[in-house]
Short mmCIF file of C-alpha atoms in Angstrom, two decimals:
data_model
loop_
_atom_site.label_atom_id
_atom_site.label_comp_id
_atom_site.label_asym_id
_atom_site.label_seq_id
_atom_site.Cartn_x
_atom_site.Cartn_y
_atom_site.Cartn_z
CA MET A 1 17.34 -31.76 5.60
CA THR A 2 14.33 -30.22 3.86
CA LYS A 3 13.63 -28.10 6.94
CA SER A 4 17.20 -26.77 7.00
CA LYS A 5 16.98 -25.82 3.30
CA CYS A 6 13.67 -24.08 3.89
CA TRP A 7 15.12 -22.17 6.83
CA LEU A 8 18.20 -21.16 4.81
CA LEU A 9 16.05 -19.85 1.95
CA PHE A 10 13.86 -18.02 4.43
CA LYS A 11 16.82 -16.28 6.11
CA THR A 12 18.18 -15.22 2.71
CA GLN A 13 14.83 -13.76 1.68
CA MET A 14 14.47 -11.85 4.95
CA ARG A 15 17.89 -10.30 4.42
CA ASN A 16 16.79 -9.22 0.96
CA GLU A 17 13.55 -7.78 2.35
CA PHE A 18 15.22 -5.66 5.00
CA GLY A 19 18.30 -4.65 3.04
CA ARG A 20 21.94 -5.53 3.10
CA SER A 21 23.41 -2.80 5.27
CA LEU A 22 21.55 -2.50 8.54
CA LYS A 23 24.22 -0.16 9.93
CA SER A 24 23.97 2.44 7.21
CA ARG A 25 22.75 5.93 8.07
CA GLY A 26 19.84 5.57 5.66
CA ARG A 27 18.68 2.38 7.37
CA LYS A 28 18.81 4.08 10.76
CA ILE A 29 16.59 6.87 9.47
CA THR A 30 14.25 4.31 7.90
CA SER A 31 14.09 2.34 11.15
CA PHE A 32 13.29 5.53 13.07
CA ALA A 33 10.49 6.43 10.64
CA ILE A 34 9.05 2.91 10.80
CA GLY A 35 9.26 3.04 14.59
CA ILE A 36 7.19 6.24 14.68
CA VAL A 37 4.53 4.68 12.42
CA LEU A 38 4.42 1.53 14.57
CA LEU A 39 4.00 3.59 17.75
CA MET A 40 1.07 5.38 16.12
CA LEU A 41 -0.51 2.02 15.22
CA VAL A 42 0.01 0.72 18.77
CA PHE A 43 -1.63 3.84 20.21
CA TYR A 44 -4.54 3.59 17.76
CA ALA A 45 -5.09 -0.13 18.48
CA TYR A 46 -5.04 0.39 22.25
CA MET A 47 -7.37 3.37 22.12
CA LEU A 48 -9.75 1.40 19.90
CA SER A 49 -9.91 -1.46 22.41
CA TYR A 50 -10.11 1.00 25.31
CA GLY A 51 -12.99 2.81 23.63
CA LEU A 52 -14.87 -0.43 23.02
CA GLY A 53 -14.29 -1.50 26.62
CA SER A 54 -15.42 1.84 28.04
CA MET A 55 -18.70 1.52 26.11
CA GLY A 56 -19.38 -1.91 27.59
CA MET A 57 -18.38 -3.81 24.44
CA ALA A 58 -15.19 -5.51 25.68
CA GLU A 59 -16.33 -8.89 24.32
CA VAL A 60 -16.23 -7.41 20.81
CA ILE A 61 -12.45 -6.77 21.03
CA PRO A 62 -11.16 -10.31 20.18
CA SER A 63 -13.36 -10.70 17.09
CA TYR A 64 -12.87 -7.11 15.99
CA GLY A 65 -9.08 -7.25 16.42
CA LEU A 66 -8.74 -10.52 14.53
CA ALA A 67 -10.99 -9.28 11.71
CA ILE A 68 -9.05 -6.01 11.36
CA THR A 69 -5.69 -7.76 11.14
CA GLY A 70 -7.13 -10.43 8.87
CA LEU A 71 -8.58 -7.95 6.38
CA ILE A 72 -5.45 -5.76 6.39
CA THR A 73 -3.26 -8.84 5.88
CA LEU A 74 -5.54 -10.12 3.12
CA PHE A 75 -5.46 -6.79 1.30
CA PHE A 76 -1.74 -6.07 1.46
CA THR A 77 -0.60 -9.67 0.89
CA ALA A 78 -2.77 -9.98 -2.21
CA LEU A 79 -0.98 -6.90 -3.58
CA LYS A 80 2.50 -8.35 -3.14
CA THR A 81 1.93 -12.03 -4.03
CA ASN A 82 3.19 -11.26 -7.53
CA GLY A 83 6.77 -10.27 -6.69
CA VAL A 84 7.29 -12.28 -3.51
CA LEU A 85 5.69 -15.65 -4.19
CA PHE A 86 5.61 -15.37 -7.99
CA ALA A 87 7.74 -13.67 -10.65
CA TYR A 88 10.43 -12.56 -8.22
CA LYS A 89 13.79 -11.45 -9.54
CA GLU A 90 15.88 -14.41 -8.33
CA TYR A 91 13.36 -17.08 -9.46
CA ASP A 92 15.70 -18.78 -11.96
CA MET A 93 18.54 -18.92 -9.44
CA VAL A 94 16.36 -20.31 -6.63
CA MET A 95 14.68 -22.97 -8.81
CA SER A 96 18.09 -24.17 -10.04
CA LEU A 97 19.01 -25.14 -6.48
CA PRO A 98 18.63 -28.79 -5.37
CA VAL A 99 15.44 -28.15 -3.37
CA LYS A 100 11.84 -29.27 -3.77
CA THR A 101 9.26 -26.88 -5.18
CA SER A 102 7.21 -27.24 -2.00
CA THR A 103 10.28 -26.14 0.00
CA VAL A 104 10.64 -23.00 -2.12
CA ILE A 105 6.93 -22.20 -1.72
CA ALA A 106 7.08 -22.77 2.04
CA SER A 107 10.10 -20.47 2.40
CA ARG A 108 8.50 -17.71 0.32
CA PHE A 109 5.26 -18.08 2.26
CA MET A 110 7.17 -17.89 5.56
CA THR A 111 8.60 -14.55 4.44
CA MET A 112 5.11 -13.16 3.85
CA TYR A 113 3.91 -14.72 7.10
CA VAL A 114 6.64 -13.14 9.26
CA LEU A 115 6.10 -9.70 7.70
CA ASN A 116 2.36 -10.00 8.34
CA LEU A 117 2.98 -11.35 11.86
CA MET A 118 4.80 -8.12 12.74
CA LEU A 119 1.77 -6.05 11.74
CA THR A 120 -0.58 -8.47 13.50
CA ALA A 121 1.40 -8.23 16.75
CA VAL A 122 1.48 -4.43 16.57
CA ILE A 123 -2.34 -4.39 16.49
CA LEU A 124 -3.33 -7.41 18.61
CA ILE A 125 -0.90 -6.93 21.52
CA PRO A 126 -2.25 -3.47 22.52
CA MET A 127 -5.81 -4.65 21.83
CA GLY A 128 -5.15 -7.64 24.08
CA ILE A 129 -3.98 -5.28 26.83
CA GLY A 130 -7.16 -3.24 26.41
CA TYR A 131 -9.25 -6.42 26.61
CA ALA A 132 -7.42 -7.55 29.78
CA VAL A 133 -8.07 -4.17 31.40
CA TRP A 134 -11.83 -4.24 30.83
CA ALA A 135 -12.70 -7.95 30.76
CA ALA A 136 -10.28 -9.13 33.50
CA PRO A 137 -9.94 -12.63 31.96
CA GLY A 138 -8.36 -15.65 33.65
CA ILE A 139 -4.71 -16.64 33.39
CA ILE A 140 -5.42 -18.97 30.44
CA PHE A 141 -6.25 -15.90 28.33
CA TYR A 142 -2.60 -14.84 28.00
CA PRO A 143 -1.14 -17.99 26.36
CA GLU A 144 -4.26 -18.30 24.20
CA TRP A 145 -3.91 -14.70 23.02
CA ILE A 146 -0.23 -15.26 22.15
CA LEU A 147 -1.09 -18.42 20.20
CA GLY A 148 -3.87 -16.47 18.51
CA ILE A 149 -1.39 -13.78 17.41
CA LEU A 150 0.92 -16.45 15.96
CA ALA A 151 -1.95 -18.15 14.11
CA ALA A 152 -3.83 -15.01 13.02
CA PRO A 153 -1.77 -14.26 9.84
CA LEU A 154 -1.92 -17.84 8.50
CA ILE A 155 -5.46 -17.91 7.11
CA PRO A 156 -5.51 -14.39 5.54
CA THR A 157 -1.97 -14.82 4.16
CA THR A 158 -2.95 -18.16 2.64
CA LEU A 159 -6.21 -16.79 1.25
CA ALA A 160 -4.41 -13.77 -0.20
CA ALA A 161 -1.76 -15.98 -1.76
CA LEU A 162 -4.50 -18.24 -3.15
CA LEU A 163 -6.35 -15.20 -4.52
CA GLY A 164 -3.12 -13.96 -6.09
CA THR A 165 -2.56 -17.42 -7.56
CA LEU A 166 -6.04 -17.51 -9.09
CA ILE A 167 -5.49 -14.05 -10.59
CA ILE A 168 -2.14 -15.17 -12.04
CA LEU A 169 -3.65 -18.46 -13.28
CA PHE A 170 -6.36 -16.46 -15.05
CA SER A 171 -3.97 -13.87 -16.45
CA SER A 172 -1.36 -16.41 -17.60
CA ARG A 173 -3.68 -17.31 -20.48
CA PHE A 174 -3.25 -13.83 -21.91
CA LYS A 175 -0.36 -12.47 -23.90
CA TYR A 176 0.37 -9.65 -21.48
CA ALA A 177 0.08 -11.58 -18.20
CA ASN A 178 1.58 -8.92 -15.93
CA ALA A 179 -0.69 -6.26 -17.39
CA VAL A 180 -3.77 -8.41 -16.73
CA VAL A 181 -2.62 -9.06 -13.13
CA THR A 182 -2.20 -5.33 -12.64
CA VAL A 183 -5.66 -4.49 -14.05
CA VAL A 184 -7.41 -7.15 -11.95
CA SER A 185 -5.51 -6.03 -8.83
CA VAL A 186 -6.41 -2.38 -9.42
CA ILE A 187 -10.09 -3.34 -9.79
CA GLY A 188 -9.87 -5.32 -6.53
CA THR A 189 -8.20 -2.38 -4.78
CA LEU A 190 -10.92 -0.01 -5.97
CA ALA A 191 -13.57 -2.44 -4.73
CA VAL A 192 -11.96 -2.52 -1.26
CA LEU A 193 -11.72 1.29 -1.13
CA VAL A 194 -15.35 1.72 -2.22
CA LEU A 195 -16.47 -0.91 0.31
CA SER A 196 -14.55 0.90 3.07
CA VAL A 197 -16.27 4.19 2.23
CA GLY A 198 -19.63 2.42 2.12
CA MET A 199 -19.05 0.86 5.53
CA GLY A 200 -18.15 4.29 6.88
CA GLN A 201 -21.44 5.62 5.58
CA PHE A 202 -23.29 2.69 7.19
CA ALA A 203 -21.58 3.40 10.51
CA GLU A 204 -23.10 6.87 10.51
CA THR A 205 -26.60 5.39 10.65
CA ILE A 206 -25.97 3.55 13.94
CA ASP A 207 -27.91 4.86 16.93
CA MET A 208 -25.21 4.93 19.61
CA PRO A 209 -27.51 4.91 22.68
CA GLU A 210 -28.53 1.34 21.81
CA ILE A 211 -25.02 0.20 22.70
CA HIS A 212 -25.78 -3.32 23.97
CA SER A 213 -27.73 -4.36 20.90
CA ILE A 214 -24.98 -2.83 18.78
CA SER A 215 -22.46 -5.14 20.47
CA GLU A 216 -24.40 -8.19 19.30
CA MET A 217 -24.87 -6.69 15.85
CA ILE A 218 -21.13 -6.01 15.49
CA LEU A 219 -20.25 -9.56 16.52
CA THR A 220 -22.76 -10.99 14.05
CA GLN A 221 -21.47 -8.85 11.19
CA VAL A 222 -17.78 -9.47 11.98
CA HIS A 223 -18.30 -13.24 12.23
CA ARG A 224 -20.21 -13.19 8.95
CA ILE A 225 -17.48 -11.24 7.16
CA TYR A 226 -14.59 -13.17 8.75
CA PRO A 227 -15.75 -16.62 10.03
CA PRO A 228 -12.45 -17.56 11.81
CA ALA A 229 -13.18 -14.69 14.22
CA ALA A 230 -16.17 -16.68 15.54
CA LEU A 231 -13.91 -19.52 16.70
CA PHE A 232 -11.42 -17.05 18.16
CA PHE A 233 -14.23 -15.27 20.00
CA GLN A 234 -15.55 -18.51 21.48
CA GLY A 235 -12.07 -19.48 22.61
CA ILE A 236 -11.14 -16.13 24.17
CA ALA A 237 -14.40 -14.57 25.37
CA ARG A 238 -16.32 -17.78 26.17
CA GLY A 239 -13.41 -19.97 27.34
CA ASN A 240 -14.21 -22.69 24.79
CA ALA A 241 -10.95 -24.66 24.47
CA ALA A 242 -12.32 -26.79 21.62
CA ALA A 243 -13.12 -23.69 19.53
CA MET A 244 -9.64 -22.29 20.18
CA ALA A 245 -8.04 -25.60 19.18
CA ALA A 246 -10.17 -25.65 16.01
CA PHE A 247 -9.00 -22.12 15.16
CA LEU A 248 -5.32 -23.03 15.59
CA ALA A 249 -5.62 -26.37 13.77
CA GLY A 250 -7.62 -24.82 10.94
CA SER A 251 -5.00 -22.13 10.43
CA LEU A 252 -2.21 -24.69 10.12
CA LEU A 253 -4.33 -26.89 7.85
CA TRP A 254 -4.96 -23.98 5.47
CA PHE A 255 -1.21 -23.46 5.12
CA TYR A 256 -0.52 -27.16 4.49
CA LEU A 257 -3.27 -27.45 1.86
CA PHE A 258 -2.06 -24.31 0.12
CA VAL A 259 1.49 -25.63 -0.31
CA LYS A 260 0.18 -28.98 -1.61
CA LEU A 261 -2.25 -27.26 -3.98
CA ILE A 262 0.24 -24.80 -5.50
CA SER A 263 3.29 -27.06 -5.80
CA PRO A 264 2.19 -28.90 -9.00
CA VAL A 265 1.51 -25.67 -10.95
CA TYR A 266 4.11 -23.37 -9.36
CA LYS A 267 6.70 -23.58 -12.13
CA LYS A 268 4.06 -23.23 -14.82
CA LEU A 269 2.62 -20.06 -13.26
CA ASN A 270 6.03 -18.45 -12.86
CA THR A 271 7.03 -19.38 -16.38
CA SER A 272 3.85 -17.77 -17.72
CA LEU A 273 4.62 -14.54 -15.90
CA VAL A 274 8.29 -14.21 -16.83
CA THR A 275 7.97 -15.43 -20.44
CA TYR A 276 7.75 -12.92 -23.25
CA HIS A 277 5.26 -13.72 -26.02
CA THR A 278 5.92 -12.87 -29.64
CA ARG A 279 3.62 -12.97 -32.63
CA SER A 280 4.26 -15.70 -35.17
CA ASN A 281 3.11 -13.46 -38.03
CA TYR A 282 5.57 -10.64 -37.31
CA LYS A 283 6.34 -8.50 -40.33
CA LEU A 284 8.88 -5.75 -40.71
CA THR A 285 7.06 -2.51 -41.47
CA GLU A 286 7.82 1.15 -41.20
CA LEU A 287 10.29 2.00 -38.43
CA LYS A 288 9.00 4.79 -36.21
CA ALA A 289 11.43 7.22 -34.62
CA SER A 290 10.79 9.59 -31.73
CA SER A 291 12.73 12.04 -29.61
CA GLN A 292 14.84 10.87 -26.69
CA ILE A 293 12.45 12.25 -24.09
CA HIS A 294 9.44 10.65 -25.79
CA ALA A 295 11.13 7.25 -26.06
CA LEU A 296 12.21 7.33 -22.42
CA TYR A 297 8.74 8.46 -21.34
CA LYS A 298 7.09 5.52 -23.14
CA LYS A 299 9.63 3.22 -21.45
CA GLU A 300 8.61 4.61 -18.04
CA LEU A 301 4.93 4.04 -18.79
CA LYS A 302 5.55 0.42 -19.80
CA ARG A 303 7.71 -0.15 -16.72
CA PHE A 304 5.01 1.21 -14.43
CA PHE A 305 2.08 -0.77 -15.80
CA SER A 306 4.07 -4.00 -16.21
CA SER A 307 4.83 -4.27 -12.48
CA THR A 308 1.88 -4.96 -10.21
CA ILE A 309 3.81 -4.04 -7.05
CA TYR A 310 5.07 -0.78 -8.55
CA CYS A 311 1.71 0.16 -10.07
CA LEU A 312 -0.46 -0.50 -7.03
CA ASN A 313 1.83 0.91 -4.36
CA MET A 314 2.68 4.06 -6.28
CA GLY A 315 -0.80 4.47 -7.74
CA MET A 316 -2.67 4.09 -4.45
CA GLY A 317 -2.67 7.81 -3.67
CA CYS A 318 -4.37 8.69 -6.95
CA LEU A 319 -6.96 5.94 -6.47
CA MET A 320 -7.73 7.16 -2.95
CA THR A 321 -8.05 10.75 -4.21
CA LEU A 322 -10.65 9.79 -6.81
CA VAL A 323 -12.60 7.54 -4.42
CA LEU A 324 -12.70 10.31 -1.80
CA ALA A 325 -13.79 12.94 -4.31
CA ILE A 326 -16.59 10.72 -5.63
CA ALA A 327 -17.66 9.81 -2.09
CA LEU A 328 -18.09 13.51 -1.28
CA ILE A 329 -20.85 13.65 -3.90
CA PHE A 330 -23.00 11.35 -1.78
CA VAL A 331 -22.28 12.96 1.62
CA ARG A 332 -24.69 15.69 2.73
CA PHE A 333 -23.29 18.81 4.34
CA ASP A 334 -25.04 18.06 7.64
CA GLN A 335 -23.40 14.61 7.61
CA LEU A 336 -20.00 16.27 7.27
CA ASP A 337 -20.76 18.28 10.41
CA GLN A 338 -21.77 15.12 12.31
CA MET A 339 -18.79 13.07 11.12
CA THR A 340 -16.20 15.70 12.09
CA GLY A 341 -17.98 17.41 14.97
CA ILE A 342 -17.18 20.78 13.36
CA PRO A 343 -20.07 23.14 12.51
CA ASN A 344 -20.16 24.52 8.94
CA MET A 345 -17.66 21.88 7.86
CA ALA A 346 -18.63 22.33 4.20
CA GLU A 347 -17.27 25.88 4.31
CA MET A 348 -14.09 24.74 6.10
CA ALA A 349 -13.67 21.85 3.65
CA ALA A 350 -13.58 24.26 0.74
CA ARG A 351 -10.54 25.91 2.38
CA ILE A 352 -8.55 22.74 3.02
CA LEU A 353 -9.53 20.53 0.07
CA PRO A 354 -6.89 21.94 -2.35
CA PHE A 355 -4.17 20.76 0.03
CA ALA A 356 -6.05 17.60 1.03
CA ILE A 357 -6.06 16.54 -2.63
CA SER A 358 -2.38 17.44 -2.85
CA ALA A 359 -1.54 15.36 0.23
CA LEU A 360 -3.33 12.29 -1.12
CA ILE A 361 -1.88 12.39 -4.63
CA SER A 362 1.60 12.89 -3.18
CA MET A 363 1.42 9.28 -1.98
CA SER A 364 1.70 8.30 -5.67
CA CYS A 365 5.33 9.33 -6.05
CA THR A 366 7.06 7.21 -8.71
CA THR A 367 10.13 9.44 -9.01
CA CYS A 368 11.38 8.48 -5.55
CA VAL A 369 12.17 4.93 -6.77
CA SER A 370 12.04 5.06 -10.59
CA LEU A 371 15.77 5.68 -10.93
CA SER A 372 16.65 2.87 -8.51
CA LEU A 373 14.35 0.51 -10.43
CA GLU A 374 16.77 0.69 -13.36
CA GLY A 375 18.94 -1.57 -11.21
CA LYS A 376 21.78 -3.27 -13.02
CA ASN A 377 20.36 -2.11 -16.36
CA LEU A 378 21.38 1.46 -15.62
CA TRP A 379 24.54 0.98 -17.69
CA ILE A 380 22.34 0.70 -20.81
CA LEU A 381 21.03 4.23 -20.29
CA LYS A 382 24.45 5.54 -19.31
CA SER A 383 26.05 4.07 -22.44
CA MET A 384 23.64 5.98 -24.70
CA PRO A 385 24.21 9.58 -25.85
CA ILE A 386 21.53 10.83 -23.46
CA GLU A 387 22.01 13.60 -20.92
CA ASP A 388 21.22 12.82 -17.29
CA ILE A 389 18.65 15.62 -17.17
CA THR A 390 16.75 14.03 -20.07
CA ILE A 391 16.46 10.79 -18.10
CA CYS A 392 15.21 12.74 -15.09
CA LYS A 393 12.68 14.64 -17.21
CA SER A 394 11.16 11.40 -18.51
CA LYS A 395 10.70 10.07 -14.97
CA ILE A 396 9.21 13.37 -13.76
CA LEU A 397 6.76 13.35 -16.70
CA MET A 398 5.71 9.81 -15.74
CA ASN A 399 4.82 10.94 -12.22
CA LEU A 400 2.97 14.02 -13.49
CA THR A 401 0.97 11.76 -15.84
CA LEU A 402 -0.37 9.96 -12.77
CA GLN A 403 -0.91 12.85 -10.41
CA ILE A 404 -2.21 15.71 -12.56
CA PRO A 405 -5.23 13.92 -14.17
CA ALA A 406 -6.30 12.55 -10.76
CA ALA A 407 -5.92 16.02 -9.19
CA LEU A 408 -7.84 17.80 -11.96
CA LEU A 409 -10.69 15.27 -11.94
CA ALA A 410 -11.00 15.49 -8.15
CA ALA A 411 -10.88 19.30 -8.35
CA LEU A 412 -13.66 19.29 -10.94
CA ILE A 413 -15.91 17.13 -8.74
CA ILE A 414 -15.25 19.32 -5.69
CA ASN A 415 -15.91 22.49 -7.67
CA ILE A 416 -19.30 21.13 -8.65
CA ARG A 417 -20.12 19.86 -5.15
CA PHE A 418 -19.01 22.70 -2.84
CA PRO A 419 -19.93 26.39 -2.87
CA MET A 420 -16.84 28.63 -2.87
CA ALA A 421 -15.46 31.93 -4.09
CA LEU A 422 -14.14 32.30 -7.64
CA SER A 423 -10.54 32.57 -6.42
CA MET A 424 -10.85 29.24 -4.56
CA ARG A 425 -12.46 27.58 -7.57
CA ILE A 426 -9.40 28.50 -9.64
CA LEU A 427 -6.94 27.52 -6.90
CA MET A 428 -8.74 24.19 -6.51
CA PHE A 429 -7.21 23.33 -9.89
CA VAL A 430 -3.95 25.28 -9.65
CA THR A 431 -2.76 24.28 -6.15
CA PRO A 432 -2.84 20.47 -6.62
CA VAL A 433 -1.04 20.81 -9.97
CA VAL A 434 1.71 22.92 -8.36
CA CYS A 435 1.95 20.42 -5.48
CA ALA A 436 2.16 17.55 -8.00
CA LEU A 437 5.08 19.31 -9.68
CA PHE A 438 6.80 19.84 -6.32
CA ASN A 439 6.19 16.22 -5.29
CA SER A 440 7.58 14.88 -8.59
CA LEU A 441 10.72 17.00 -8.25
CA TRP A 442 11.08 16.12 -4.57
CA GLY A 443 10.96 12.39 -5.35
CA MET A 444 13.52 12.80 -8.13
CA PHE A 445 15.80 14.79 -5.84
CA ILE A 446 15.57 12.11 -3.11
CA ASN A 447 16.29 9.27 -5.53
CA LEU A 448 19.30 11.09 -6.99
CA LYS A 449 20.72 11.58 -3.49
CA MET A 450 19.93 8.05 -2.23
CA PRO A 451 19.88 5.61 -5.16
CA ASP A 452 19.98 1.82 -4.75
CA TYR A 453 20.86 -0.07 -7.91
CA ASN A 454 21.85 -3.39 -6.30
CA TRP A 455 18.42 -4.39 -5.00
CA THR A 456 17.25 -7.99 -5.20
CA SER A 457 13.61 -7.50 -4.19
CA GLU A 458 11.45 -5.04 -6.08
CA THR A 459 8.87 -5.27 -3.32
CA ALA A 460 11.37 -4.18 -0.66
CA LEU A 461 12.58 -1.30 -2.85
CA VAL A 462 9.08 0.01 -3.59
CA LYS A 463 7.55 -0.53 -0.15
CA GLN A 464 10.33 -0.38 2.44
CA SER A 465 13.27 1.64 1.10
CA LEU A 466 14.18 5.03 2.54
CA PRO A 467 13.61 6.90 -0.79
CA ALA A 468 10.13 5.35 -1.08
CA MET A 469 9.20 6.39 2.44
CA ALA A 470 10.71 9.87 2.02
CA GLY A 471 8.86 10.36 -1.27
CA THR A 472 5.40 9.15 -0.21
CA LEU A 473 5.26 9.97 3.50
CA GLY A 474 7.28 13.16 3.00
CA GLY A 475 4.75 14.39 0.46
CA LEU A 476 1.85 13.43 2.73
CA VAL A 477 3.34 15.27 5.71
CA GLY A 478 4.20 18.22 3.49
CA GLY A 479 0.58 18.38 2.37
CA MET A 480 -0.69 18.30 5.96
CA ILE A 481 1.35 21.35 7.00
CA PRO A 482 -0.64 23.79 4.78
CA ILE A 483 -3.89 22.20 6.02
CA LEU A 484 -2.93 22.93 9.62
CA ALA A 485 -1.93 26.47 8.60
CA VAL A 486 -5.32 27.04 6.92
CA LEU A 487 -7.17 25.79 9.99
CA ALA A 488 -5.06 27.93 12.33
CA LEU A 489 -5.34 31.09 10.19
CA HIS A 490 -9.05 30.75 9.43
CA GLN A 491 -9.60 34.50 9.89
CA ILE A 492 -7.50 35.25 6.77
CA ASP A 493 -9.20 35.19 3.35
CA ALA A 494 -9.03 31.62 2.01
CA GLY A 495 -8.10 32.64 -1.53
CA LEU A 496 -5.27 34.92 -0.37
CA LEU A 497 -3.83 32.37 2.07
CA THR A 498 -4.03 29.48 -0.41
CA GLY A 499 -2.52 31.61 -3.16
CA VAL A 500 0.45 32.65 -0.99
CA MET A 501 1.17 29.05 0.09
CA THR A 502 0.85 27.85 -3.51
CA ALA A 503 3.41 30.47 -4.57
CA VAL A 504 5.79 29.30 -1.80
CA ILE A 505 5.43 25.67 -2.96
CA LEU A 506 6.14 26.76 -6.55
CA LEU A 507 9.33 28.51 -5.39
CA GLY A 508 10.33 25.30 -3.61
CA ALA A 509 9.77 23.35 -6.83
CA TRP A 510 11.96 25.83 -8.72
CA GLY A 511 14.74 25.36 -6.15
CA LEU A 512 14.51 21.55 -6.43
CA TRP A 513 14.68 21.78 -10.22
CA GLY A 514 17.92 23.74 -9.93
CA GLN A 515 19.42 21.00 -7.76
CA ILE A 516 18.26 18.23 -10.10
CA ARG A 517 19.83 19.93 -13.13
CA LYS A 518 23.21 19.95 -11.36
CA ALA A 519 23.00 16.33 -10.13
CA LYS A 520 24.68 13.38 -11.85
CA ILE A 521 23.25 9.89 -12.11
#
């Protein structure tokens, strides 16, 4: 009976994750876009395994593939634990049902597991094909690899959920629990980004002719960073059935222990996150009044920083922009040439960096979902004597508050680091600001045309909805087009070309503003 309840809860959650209307035109477009991204991941994973195999390092593929999927799963699951496992919208309704707490936890965990399993399969299946091509393993490899794919998400998903639980347990002692979770998560995200850049720098010091010793070094480092990969390696590459059985059993044991560990404190943690704290010494003082736009703007700021899912997913582009700009300080110009294979890359970088910054910050597009996030509370705004355009302005200002400071700080660092003409130094500041304006208006336009106020999962709305994908990926693709144009038209003066494209983007922003002013919420 418990299993049937768990399965029923799981099916309901999966429907919420992937939307209610799978036949809608918007869902078809979303599915097509996701399909393109998945094909790119499949191609990348296969080429990675093919490249390792062609260099005589086929035995590295199992450990490397498992570590990649494990670290990706760990990173992204930790970001969405608060919103899927904890503090989700339908928590009160679910906990009022006649089901055990452990059943609820298991069903929520299964949702995260299945979503992570999809990503794991997209990476490990093509890598497994690449391994089979170069290593020519026996027939036992194929069922073991399939079992490995099924087990691979369990440990990182459990560790990520445990990490999220510890963060929430720590933050629940504070008055503003969600804010503390957000701050700690942002710090963790920054640490991962900085570590990734540092590892990239380390990779540049490897002497590629010493390929066989590198193979051993990679295995040692991967197994040290992600110990389960050692068991998986022994099972796949060395044919050690006991190691493979230990990997599978250990993965299942982690899941079982997690459910047993969290069940006693699950309700307490959720209550801490969804409870509002008030001061016992509250006193009525002077009442402060502000304009409509200012009040709505402050509301948007509070909404953004109070939601970990919203803050991290829509703030990632700005974080990546700052990390990249700071990393460029420590990269020598000759290293840029070696990393890209392009001579005089420093000079070329000065031409493309205004649009590279713009492309990165465009991934932090709050306006593409901020209207939908009003959800069923939209009637409160609509019942007030506030014009629709005022509501839109407040949401656009929120997005500009994120993007413009990140763009200007990155532009300042690049101006100091790279030699360039005066016109490009000015455009290094102007172009990203204009692109931030365009991106903010584009997101608002998309959300006005494709709103969703009946969502049940904030995570699905922010990460998987069509407006979210159109706002973030659309801005990224839109930023890449000028970069390709600059590279193709390298004989034209950089300042003139960048100035013309910036003017075109500004005209596009003006056109979007005209459409937004006419739209009705």
